[in-house]
Amino acid sequence: MKIKSPKLTVDGIVIENKRILIIKRKNQPFKGKWALPGGFVEYGEKTEEAVIREVFEETGLKTKIKNLVGVYSDPNRDPRGHTISVVYLLDIYKGNIQSGDDASEARFFNLKNLPSLSFDHDRILKNFLRSEK
């Protein structure tokens, strides 16, 4: 009997000068929609390594973890199936923004003028901003 298990993902929150880094998704699900940079954790990889790798692959920015934001595990958060995301707050220390990998665009948006985000990223960001007050 095969046991079904959720897949592990990571998402990064990068805020600079009251602006947040988000990417436009290149692939389904939510192709052409905005999301926090992130993706799947590879086998043998720590979540801390995965979020730094994913943010770099999608935005060209080198980051370091500032702190853990939270864990999001709603079985319906991703239309591909049950995923659990570990979300981190990151600081940029090097690089120039450029889209890559699964992102067709990467840029900063003013926190007060954001587009709607994919998956449950609106909820994640709302929870994060509320906790920062």
Short mmCIF file of N, CA, C and O in Angstrom, two decimals:
data_model
loop_
_atom_site.label_atom_id
_atom_site.label_comp_id
_atom_site.label_asym_id
_atom_site.label_seq_id
_atom_site.Cartn_x
_atom_site.Cartn_y
_atom_site.Cartn_z
N MET A 1 0.84 -1.19 0.00
CA MET A 1 0.00 0.00 0.00
C MET A 1 0.89 1.25 0.00
O MET A 1 1.76 1.39 0.85
N LYS A 2 0.64 2.12 -0.97
CA LYS A 2 1.41 3.36 -1.05
C LYS A 2 0.75 4.43 -0.19
O LYS A 2 -0.45 4.66 -0.28
N ILE A 3 1.56 5.06 0.63
CA ILE A 3 1.06 6.13 1.50
C ILE A 3 1.25 7.46 0.78
O ILE A 3 2.34 7.76 0.30
N LYS A 4 0.18 8.24 0.70
CA LYS A 4 0.27 9.56 0.10
C LYS A 4 0.79 10.55 1.13
O LYS A 4 0.36 10.54 2.27
N SER A 5 1.72 11.39 0.70
CA SER A 5 2.28 12.41 1.58
C SER A 5 2.26 13.75 0.87
O SER A 5 2.41 13.81 -0.36
N PRO A 6 2.10 14.85 1.60
CA PRO A 6 2.16 16.16 0.96
C PRO A 6 3.57 16.46 0.48
O PRO A 6 4.55 15.89 0.97
N LYS A 7 3.66 17.35 -0.50
CA LYS A 7 4.96 17.80 -0.99
C LYS A 7 5.37 19.04 -0.19
O LYS A 7 4.54 19.83 0.24
N LEU A 8 6.68 19.20 0.00
CA LEU A 8 7.22 20.31 0.78
C LEU A 8 7.69 21.43 -0.15
O LEU A 8 8.43 21.17 -1.11
N THR A 9 7.26 22.65 0.13
CA THR A 9 7.66 23.82 -0.64
C THR A 9 8.16 24.90 0.31
O THR A 9 8.00 24.81 1.53
N VAL A 10 8.76 25.93 -0.29
CA VAL A 10 9.21 27.10 0.46
C VAL A 10 8.77 28.34 -0.29
O VAL A 10 8.62 28.32 -1.52
N ASP A 11 8.58 29.43 0.43
CA ASP A 11 8.29 30.73 -0.16
C ASP A 11 9.11 31.78 0.58
O ASP A 11 9.34 31.66 1.79
N GLY A 12 9.54 32.80 -0.15
CA GLY A 12 10.36 33.85 0.44
C GLY A 12 9.66 35.20 0.41
O GLY A 12 9.09 35.58 -0.61
N ILE A 13 9.72 35.89 1.53
CA ILE A 13 9.24 37.26 1.61
C ILE A 13 10.48 38.15 1.68
O ILE A 13 11.30 38.01 2.59
N VAL A 14 10.63 39.01 0.67
CA VAL A 14 11.76 39.93 0.59
C VAL A 14 11.17 41.33 0.52
O VAL A 14 10.51 41.68 -0.46
N ILE A 15 11.40 42.11 1.58
CA ILE A 15 10.88 43.48 1.64
C ILE A 15 12.04 44.45 1.74
O ILE A 15 12.97 44.24 2.52
N GLU A 16 11.97 45.49 0.90
CA GLU A 16 13.00 46.52 0.88
C GLU A 16 12.32 47.87 0.63
O GLU A 16 11.59 48.02 -0.36
N ASN A 17 12.55 48.82 1.51
CA ASN A 17 11.97 50.17 1.37
C ASN A 17 10.45 50.14 1.16
O ASN A 17 9.93 50.78 0.26
N LYS A 18 9.74 49.38 1.98
CA LYS A 18 8.28 49.25 1.95
C LYS A 18 7.77 48.70 0.62
O LYS A 18 6.64 48.95 0.21
N ARG A 19 8.63 47.95 -0.05
CA ARG A 19 8.25 47.27 -1.29
C ARG A 19 8.57 45.78 -1.14
O ARG A 19 9.52 45.42 -0.46
N ILE A 20 7.76 44.95 -1.79
CA ILE A 20 7.96 43.49 -1.69
C ILE A 20 8.29 42.92 -3.07
O ILE A 20 7.75 43.35 -4.08
N LEU A 21 9.17 41.95 -3.05
CA LEU A 21 9.60 41.27 -4.27
C LEU A 21 8.60 40.17 -4.60
O LEU A 21 8.35 39.28 -3.78
N ILE A 22 8.03 40.24 -5.80
CA ILE A 22 7.15 39.17 -6.26
C ILE A 22 7.49 38.83 -7.71
O ILE A 22 8.11 39.61 -8.42
N ILE A 23 7.08 37.64 -8.09
CA ILE A 23 7.38 37.15 -9.44
C ILE A 23 6.09 36.86 -10.19
O ILE A 23 5.06 36.56 -9.60
N LYS A 24 6.17 36.97 -11.51
CA LYS A 24 5.06 36.55 -12.36
C LYS A 24 5.37 35.13 -12.81
O LYS A 24 6.44 34.85 -13.35
N ARG A 25 4.44 34.23 -12.57
CA ARG A 25 4.66 32.81 -12.85
C ARG A 25 4.72 32.54 -14.36
O ARG A 25 3.87 32.99 -15.10
N LYS A 26 5.73 31.76 -14.75
CA LYS A 26 5.94 31.39 -16.14
C LYS A 26 5.15 30.14 -16.51
O LYS A 26 4.85 29.91 -17.68
N ASN A 27 4.83 29.31 -15.52
CA ASN A 27 4.19 28.01 -15.76
C ASN A 27 2.90 27.86 -14.96
O ASN A 27 2.65 28.59 -14.01
N GLN A 28 2.12 26.87 -15.37
CA GLN A 28 0.91 26.52 -14.61
C GLN A 28 1.34 25.84 -13.31
O GLN A 28 2.40 25.25 -13.26
N PRO A 29 0.58 25.87 -12.25
CA PRO A 29 -0.68 26.60 -12.18
C PRO A 29 -0.45 28.11 -12.02
O PRO A 29 0.64 28.53 -11.64
N PHE A 30 -1.46 28.86 -12.31
CA PHE A 30 -1.44 30.32 -12.17
C PHE A 30 -0.46 31.00 -13.11
O PHE A 30 0.12 32.04 -12.78
N LYS A 31 -0.24 30.44 -14.30
CA LYS A 31 0.64 31.05 -15.29
C LYS A 31 0.20 32.49 -15.54
O LYS A 31 -0.99 32.77 -15.73
N GLY A 32 1.17 33.43 -15.52
CA GLY A 32 0.87 34.84 -15.76
C GLY A 32 0.39 35.59 -14.53
O GLY A 32 0.16 36.79 -14.60
N LYS A 33 0.23 34.90 -13.42
CA LYS A 33 -0.21 35.54 -12.16
C LYS A 33 0.99 35.78 -11.26
O LYS A 33 2.04 35.15 -11.40
N TRP A 34 0.83 36.66 -10.30
CA TRP A 34 1.90 37.03 -9.39
C TRP A 34 1.94 36.10 -8.17
O TRP A 34 0.91 35.60 -7.74
N ALA A 35 3.15 35.91 -7.63
CA ALA A 35 3.34 35.03 -6.46
C ALA A 35 4.61 35.43 -5.73
O ALA A 35 5.48 36.10 -6.29
N LEU A 36 4.71 34.98 -4.50
CA LEU A 36 5.98 35.09 -3.78
C LEU A 36 6.98 34.15 -4.47
O LEU A 36 6.58 33.09 -4.95
N PRO A 37 8.25 34.51 -4.50
CA PRO A 37 9.21 33.57 -5.07
C PRO A 37 9.34 32.34 -4.18
O PRO A 37 9.33 32.45 -2.96
N GLY A 38 9.45 31.18 -4.81
CA GLY A 38 9.57 29.95 -4.04
C GLY A 38 9.41 28.74 -4.92
O GLY A 38 9.32 28.85 -6.13
N GLY A 39 9.36 27.58 -4.29
CA GLY A 39 9.20 26.35 -5.05
C GLY A 39 9.40 25.12 -4.18
O GLY A 39 9.41 25.20 -2.95
N PHE A 40 9.60 24.00 -4.85
CA PHE A 40 9.71 22.72 -4.17
C PHE A 40 11.09 22.51 -3.55
O PHE A 40 12.11 22.88 -4.12
N VAL A 41 11.09 21.87 -2.38
CA VAL A 41 12.33 21.47 -1.71
C VAL A 41 12.80 20.18 -2.38
O VAL A 41 12.01 19.27 -2.60
N GLU A 42 14.08 20.14 -2.73
CA GLU A 42 14.64 18.94 -3.35
C GLU A 42 15.00 17.91 -2.27
O GLU A 42 15.28 18.27 -1.12
N TYR A 43 14.99 16.64 -2.65
CA TYR A 43 15.34 15.58 -1.72
C TYR A 43 16.75 15.80 -1.18
O TYR A 43 17.67 16.08 -1.94
N GLY A 44 16.92 15.73 0.14
CA GLY A 44 18.22 15.93 0.77
C GLY A 44 18.56 17.38 1.04
O GLY A 44 19.64 17.68 1.56
N GLU A 45 17.65 18.29 0.73
CA GLU A 45 17.89 19.72 0.89
C GLU A 45 17.15 20.25 2.12
O GLU A 45 16.01 19.86 2.37
N LYS A 46 17.79 21.13 2.86
CA LYS A 46 17.13 21.81 3.98
C LYS A 46 16.20 22.88 3.41
O LYS A 46 16.49 23.47 2.37
N THR A 47 15.12 23.17 4.14
CA THR A 47 14.21 24.22 3.67
C THR A 47 14.93 25.57 3.60
O THR A 47 14.65 26.38 2.72
N GLU A 48 15.87 25.79 4.51
CA GLU A 48 16.62 27.05 4.51
C GLU A 48 17.47 27.20 3.24
O GLU A 48 17.59 28.29 2.69
N GLU A 49 18.03 26.09 2.79
CA GLU A 49 18.79 26.10 1.53
C GLU A 49 17.86 26.27 0.34
O GLU A 49 18.17 27.00 -0.62
N ALA A 50 16.72 25.61 0.39
CA ALA A 50 15.77 25.64 -0.72
C ALA A 50 15.23 27.05 -0.97
O ALA A 50 15.12 27.48 -2.13
N VAL A 51 14.88 27.78 0.08
CA VAL A 51 14.31 29.11 -0.13
C VAL A 51 15.36 30.05 -0.72
O VAL A 51 15.06 30.85 -1.61
N ILE A 52 16.60 29.96 -0.27
CA ILE A 52 17.66 30.80 -0.82
C ILE A 52 17.90 30.45 -2.29
O ILE A 52 18.03 31.33 -3.14
N ARG A 53 17.92 29.15 -2.61
CA ARG A 53 18.10 28.70 -4.00
C ARG A 53 16.95 29.16 -4.88
O ARG A 53 17.15 29.72 -5.96
N GLU A 54 15.72 28.93 -4.43
CA GLU A 54 14.55 29.29 -5.23
C GLU A 54 14.47 30.80 -5.49
O GLU A 54 14.18 31.23 -6.60
N VAL A 55 14.70 31.61 -4.46
CA VAL A 55 14.66 33.06 -4.65
C VAL A 55 15.74 33.49 -5.65
O VAL A 55 15.48 34.30 -6.55
N PHE A 56 16.93 32.92 -5.55
CA PHE A 56 18.00 33.25 -6.49
C PHE A 56 17.63 32.82 -7.91
O PHE A 56 17.78 33.59 -8.86
N GLU A 57 17.13 31.59 -8.08
CA GLU A 57 16.79 31.09 -9.41
C GLU A 57 15.71 31.93 -10.07
O GLU A 57 15.74 32.13 -11.28
N GLU A 58 14.76 32.43 -9.30
CA GLU A 58 13.64 33.17 -9.87
C GLU A 58 13.87 34.67 -9.98
O GLU A 58 13.21 35.34 -10.76
N THR A 59 14.82 35.21 -9.19
CA THR A 59 14.99 36.67 -9.16
C THR A 59 16.41 37.16 -9.41
O THR A 59 16.62 38.35 -9.59
N GLY A 60 17.40 36.27 -9.34
CA GLY A 60 18.79 36.67 -9.50
C GLY A 60 19.40 37.32 -8.27
O GLY A 60 20.52 37.80 -8.31
N LEU A 61 18.67 37.33 -7.16
CA LEU A 61 19.15 38.00 -5.95
C LEU A 61 19.67 36.99 -4.93
O LEU A 61 19.03 35.96 -4.68
N LYS A 62 20.81 37.30 -4.35
CA LYS A 62 21.38 36.49 -3.26
C LYS A 62 20.77 37.01 -1.97
O LYS A 62 20.79 38.22 -1.70
N THR A 63 20.25 36.10 -1.18
CA THR A 63 19.58 36.49 0.06
C THR A 63 20.09 35.67 1.23
O THR A 63 20.72 34.63 1.04
N LYS A 64 19.77 36.16 2.41
CA LYS A 64 20.03 35.40 3.63
C LYS A 64 18.76 35.45 4.47
O LYS A 64 17.98 36.40 4.40
N ILE A 65 18.55 34.42 5.25
CA ILE A 65 17.34 34.31 6.05
C ILE A 65 17.42 35.24 7.25
O ILE A 65 18.40 35.24 7.98
N LYS A 66 16.35 36.00 7.43
CA LYS A 66 16.22 36.87 8.60
C LYS A 66 15.47 36.11 9.69
O LYS A 66 15.88 36.12 10.83
N ASN A 67 14.33 35.51 9.31
CA ASN A 67 13.60 34.67 10.27
C ASN A 67 12.52 33.84 9.59
O ASN A 67 12.21 34.04 8.42
N LEU A 68 11.98 32.92 10.35
CA LEU A 68 10.88 32.07 9.89
C LEU A 68 9.58 32.84 10.05
O LEU A 68 9.31 33.41 11.11
N VAL A 69 8.78 32.86 9.00
CA VAL A 69 7.49 33.56 9.04
C VAL A 69 6.39 32.61 9.49
O VAL A 69 5.58 32.95 10.33
N GLY A 70 6.36 31.41 8.93
CA GLY A 70 5.32 30.47 9.30
C GLY A 70 5.28 29.26 8.39
O GLY A 70 6.04 29.16 7.42
N VAL A 71 4.37 28.35 8.69
CA VAL A 71 4.17 27.15 7.92
C VAL A 71 2.70 27.12 7.50
O VAL A 71 1.81 27.31 8.33
N TYR A 72 2.46 26.89 6.21
CA TYR A 72 1.12 26.91 5.65
C TYR A 72 0.81 25.54 5.06
O TYR A 72 1.55 25.07 4.19
N SER A 73 -0.25 24.90 5.54
CA SER A 73 -0.47 23.50 5.22
C SER A 73 -1.88 23.15 4.74
O SER A 73 -2.23 21.97 4.66
N ASP A 74 -2.69 24.14 4.38
CA ASP A 74 -4.03 23.85 3.89
C ASP A 74 -3.93 22.90 2.69
O ASP A 74 -3.25 23.21 1.72
N PRO A 75 -4.58 21.74 2.75
CA PRO A 75 -4.49 20.78 1.64
C PRO A 75 -4.96 21.35 0.30
O PRO A 75 -4.62 20.82 -0.75
N ASN A 76 -5.71 22.44 0.32
CA ASN A 76 -6.24 23.05 -0.90
C ASN A 76 -5.47 24.27 -1.37
O ASN A 76 -5.93 24.98 -2.26
N ARG A 77 -4.31 24.52 -0.80
CA ARG A 77 -3.56 25.75 -1.14
C ARG A 77 -2.94 25.70 -2.53
O ARG A 77 -2.58 26.73 -3.08
N ASP A 78 -2.77 24.50 -3.10
CA ASP A 78 -2.15 24.34 -4.42
C ASP A 78 -3.00 23.39 -5.25
O ASP A 78 -3.27 22.27 -4.81
N PRO A 79 -3.42 23.80 -6.45
CA PRO A 79 -4.27 22.92 -7.26
C PRO A 79 -3.58 21.64 -7.73
O PRO A 79 -4.23 20.69 -8.16
N ARG A 80 -2.26 21.57 -7.63
CA ARG A 80 -1.52 20.35 -8.04
C ARG A 80 -1.60 19.26 -6.99
O ARG A 80 -1.23 18.12 -7.24
N GLY A 81 -2.07 19.60 -5.79
CA GLY A 81 -2.16 18.62 -4.71
C GLY A 81 -1.71 19.24 -3.40
O GLY A 81 -1.33 20.41 -3.33
N HIS A 82 -1.73 18.44 -2.36
CA HIS A 82 -1.41 18.90 -1.01
C HIS A 82 0.07 19.28 -0.91
O HIS A 82 0.94 18.45 -1.09
N THR A 83 0.32 20.55 -0.63
CA THR A 83 1.68 21.03 -0.39
C THR A 83 1.72 21.75 0.95
O THR A 83 0.72 22.35 1.38
N ILE A 84 2.86 21.68 1.58
CA ILE A 84 3.10 22.41 2.82
C ILE A 84 4.24 23.37 2.54
O ILE A 84 5.30 22.96 2.05
N SER A 85 4.02 24.65 2.81
CA SER A 85 5.06 25.65 2.54
C SER A 85 5.62 26.22 3.83
O SER A 85 4.88 26.61 4.73
N VAL A 86 6.94 26.25 3.88
CA VAL A 86 7.67 26.90 4.97
C VAL A 86 8.07 28.27 4.41
O VAL A 86 8.74 28.35 3.38
N VAL A 87 7.63 29.33 5.08
CA VAL A 87 7.82 30.69 4.58
C VAL A 87 8.86 31.42 5.43
O VAL A 87 8.77 31.41 6.66
N TYR A 88 9.81 32.05 4.75
CA TYR A 88 10.89 32.77 5.42
C TYR A 88 10.91 34.23 4.99
O TYR A 88 10.58 34.56 3.85
N LEU A 89 11.36 35.08 5.90
CA LEU A 89 11.67 36.48 5.60
C LEU A 89 13.16 36.52 5.27
O LEU A 89 13.98 35.97 6.02
N LEU A 90 13.50 37.15 4.16
CA LEU A 90 14.88 37.18 3.69
C LEU A 90 15.36 38.61 3.47
O LEU A 90 14.57 39.50 3.16
N ASP A 91 16.66 38.82 3.61
CA ASP A 91 17.32 40.08 3.29
C ASP A 91 18.21 39.87 2.08
O ASP A 91 18.87 38.83 1.96
N ILE A 92 18.25 40.86 1.19
CA ILE A 92 19.13 40.81 0.02
C ILE A 92 20.52 41.27 0.45
O ILE A 92 20.66 42.25 1.17
N TYR A 93 21.54 40.56 -0.04
CA TYR A 93 22.90 41.04 0.21
C TYR A 93 23.71 41.21 -1.07
O TYR A 93 24.78 41.82 -1.04
N LYS A 94 23.19 40.73 -2.20
CA LYS A 94 23.95 40.84 -3.44
C LYS A 94 23.07 40.53 -4.64
O LYS A 94 22.11 39.77 -4.53
N GLY A 95 23.42 41.11 -5.78
CA GLY A 95 22.75 40.75 -7.03
C GLY A 95 21.88 41.84 -7.59
O GLY A 95 21.59 42.84 -6.93
N ASN A 96 21.51 41.63 -8.82
CA ASN A 96 20.59 42.53 -9.53
C ASN A 96 19.36 41.73 -9.91
O ASN A 96 19.47 40.58 -10.35
N ILE A 97 18.22 42.37 -9.78
CA ILE A 97 16.97 41.67 -10.04
C ILE A 97 16.85 41.32 -11.51
O ILE A 97 17.08 42.15 -12.38
N GLN A 98 16.56 40.05 -11.76
CA GLN A 98 16.29 39.57 -13.11
C GLN A 98 15.46 38.29 -13.00
O GLN A 98 15.72 37.46 -12.15
N SER A 99 14.49 38.16 -13.87
CA SER A 99 13.64 36.97 -13.81
C SER A 99 14.38 35.77 -14.37
O SER A 99 15.24 35.90 -15.24
N GLY A 100 14.05 34.60 -13.85
CA GLY A 100 14.66 33.37 -14.32
C GLY A 100 13.87 32.17 -13.86
O GLY A 100 12.90 32.30 -13.12
N ASP A 101 14.27 31.00 -14.31
CA ASP A 101 13.66 29.73 -13.94
C ASP A 101 12.16 29.74 -14.17
O ASP A 101 11.72 29.84 -15.31
N ASP A 102 11.35 29.67 -13.12
CA ASP A 102 9.89 29.61 -13.26
C ASP A 102 9.23 30.97 -13.29
O ASP A 102 8.01 31.06 -13.26
N ALA A 103 10.01 32.05 -13.36
CA ALA A 103 9.45 33.41 -13.33
C ALA A 103 9.64 34.10 -14.68
O ALA A 103 10.74 34.13 -15.22
N SER A 104 8.57 34.66 -15.22
CA SER A 104 8.69 35.44 -16.45
C SER A 104 9.02 36.90 -16.14
O SER A 104 9.47 37.64 -17.01
N GLU A 105 8.80 37.29 -14.89
CA GLU A 105 9.11 38.65 -14.46
C GLU A 105 9.33 38.64 -12.95
O GLU A 105 8.72 37.84 -12.24
N ALA A 106 10.22 39.50 -12.49
CA ALA A 106 10.45 39.66 -11.06
C ALA A 106 10.61 41.15 -10.80
O ALA A 106 11.38 41.81 -11.50
N ARG A 107 9.87 41.65 -9.82
CA ARG A 107 10.01 43.07 -9.49
C ARG A 107 9.43 43.38 -8.12
O ARG A 107 8.73 42.57 -7.53
N PHE A 108 9.77 44.58 -7.67
CA PHE A 108 9.27 45.06 -6.38
C PHE A 108 7.98 45.82 -6.58
O PHE A 108 7.85 46.59 -7.53
N PHE A 109 7.04 45.61 -5.68
CA PHE A 109 5.77 46.33 -5.65
C PHE A 109 5.64 47.04 -4.32
O PHE A 109 6.04 46.49 -3.29
N ASN A 110 5.04 48.21 -4.35
CA ASN A 110 4.72 48.93 -3.13
C ASN A 110 3.74 48.08 -2.33
O ASN A 110 2.77 47.55 -2.88
N LEU A 111 3.99 47.95 -1.03
CA LEU A 111 3.13 47.14 -0.18
C LEU A 111 1.68 47.62 -0.15
O LEU A 111 0.77 46.86 0.17
N LYS A 112 1.46 48.88 -0.49
CA LYS A 112 0.10 49.43 -0.47
C LYS A 112 -0.59 49.33 -1.83
O LYS A 112 -1.73 49.74 -1.97
N ASN A 113 0.11 48.79 -2.83
CA ASN A 113 -0.46 48.70 -4.17
C ASN A 113 -0.03 47.40 -4.84
O ASN A 113 0.69 47.41 -5.83
N LEU A 114 -0.51 46.30 -4.28
CA LEU A 114 -0.12 44.98 -4.76
C LEU A 114 -1.17 44.36 -5.68
O LEU A 114 -2.36 44.54 -5.45
N PRO A 115 -0.73 43.60 -6.68
CA PRO A 115 -1.69 42.81 -7.44
C PRO A 115 -2.15 41.63 -6.59
O PRO A 115 -1.54 41.31 -5.57
N SER A 116 -3.20 40.98 -7.02
CA SER A 116 -3.66 39.77 -6.34
C SER A 116 -2.60 38.69 -6.54
O SER A 116 -2.01 38.58 -7.62
N LEU A 117 -2.35 37.90 -5.49
CA LEU A 117 -1.31 36.88 -5.54
C LEU A 117 -1.90 35.48 -5.67
O LEU A 117 -3.02 35.21 -5.23
N SER A 118 -1.13 34.57 -6.25
CA SER A 118 -1.52 33.18 -6.48
C SER A 118 -1.47 32.37 -5.19
O SER A 118 -0.94 32.81 -4.18
N PHE A 119 -1.96 31.13 -5.31
CA PHE A 119 -1.97 30.18 -4.19
C PHE A 119 -2.64 30.84 -2.99
O PHE A 119 -3.69 31.45 -3.15
N ASP A 120 -2.05 30.74 -1.81
CA ASP A 120 -2.55 31.42 -0.61
C ASP A 120 -1.62 32.55 -0.21
O ASP A 120 -1.56 32.95 0.94
N HIS A 121 -0.89 33.09 -1.18
CA HIS A 121 0.13 34.09 -0.88
C HIS A 121 -0.44 35.41 -0.39
O HIS A 121 0.22 36.11 0.38
N ASP A 122 -1.67 35.76 -0.80
CA ASP A 122 -2.32 36.96 -0.23
C ASP A 122 -2.49 36.77 1.28
O ASP A 122 -2.21 37.68 2.07
N ARG A 123 -2.94 35.60 1.68
CA ARG A 123 -3.14 35.29 3.10
C ARG A 123 -1.81 35.29 3.86
O ARG A 123 -1.71 35.83 4.96
N ILE A 124 -0.79 34.67 3.27
CA ILE A 124 0.53 34.64 3.90
C ILE A 124 1.03 36.05 4.14
O ILE A 124 1.48 36.39 5.24
N LEU A 125 0.94 36.89 3.12
CA LEU A 125 1.43 38.26 3.23
C LEU A 125 0.61 39.07 4.22
O LEU A 125 1.16 39.83 5.03
N LYS A 126 -0.70 38.88 4.21
CA LYS A 126 -1.56 39.58 5.17
C LYS A 126 -1.19 39.20 6.60
O LYS A 126 -1.06 40.06 7.47
N ASN A 127 -1.00 37.91 6.85
CA ASN A 127 -0.61 37.45 8.19
C ASN A 127 0.74 38.03 8.59
O ASN A 127 0.94 38.45 9.73
N PHE A 128 1.69 38.03 7.65
CA PHE A 128 3.02 38.56 7.93
C PHE A 128 2.96 40.05 8.28
O PHE A 128 3.53 40.48 9.28
N LEU A 129 2.26 40.84 7.47
CA LEU A 129 2.18 42.28 7.70
C LEU A 129 1.49 42.60 9.02
O LEU A 129 1.88 43.52 9.72
N ARG A 130 0.48 41.82 9.36
CA ARG A 130 -0.21 42.02 10.64
C ARG A 130 0.74 41.73 11.81
O ARG A 130 0.73 42.44 12.81
N SER A 131 1.59 40.73 11.67
CA SER A 131 2.52 40.38 12.75
C SER A 131 3.66 41.39 12.89
O SER A 131 4.29 41.45 13.94
N GLU A 132 3.91 42.16 11.84
CA GLU A 132 5.01 43.13 11.86
C GLU A 132 4.61 44.46 12.51
O GLU A 132 5.45 45.31 12.73
N LYS A 133 3.33 44.64 12.77
CA LYS A 133 2.86 45.92 13.35
C LYS A 133 3.19 46.02 14.80
O LYS A 133 3.38 45.13 15.52
#
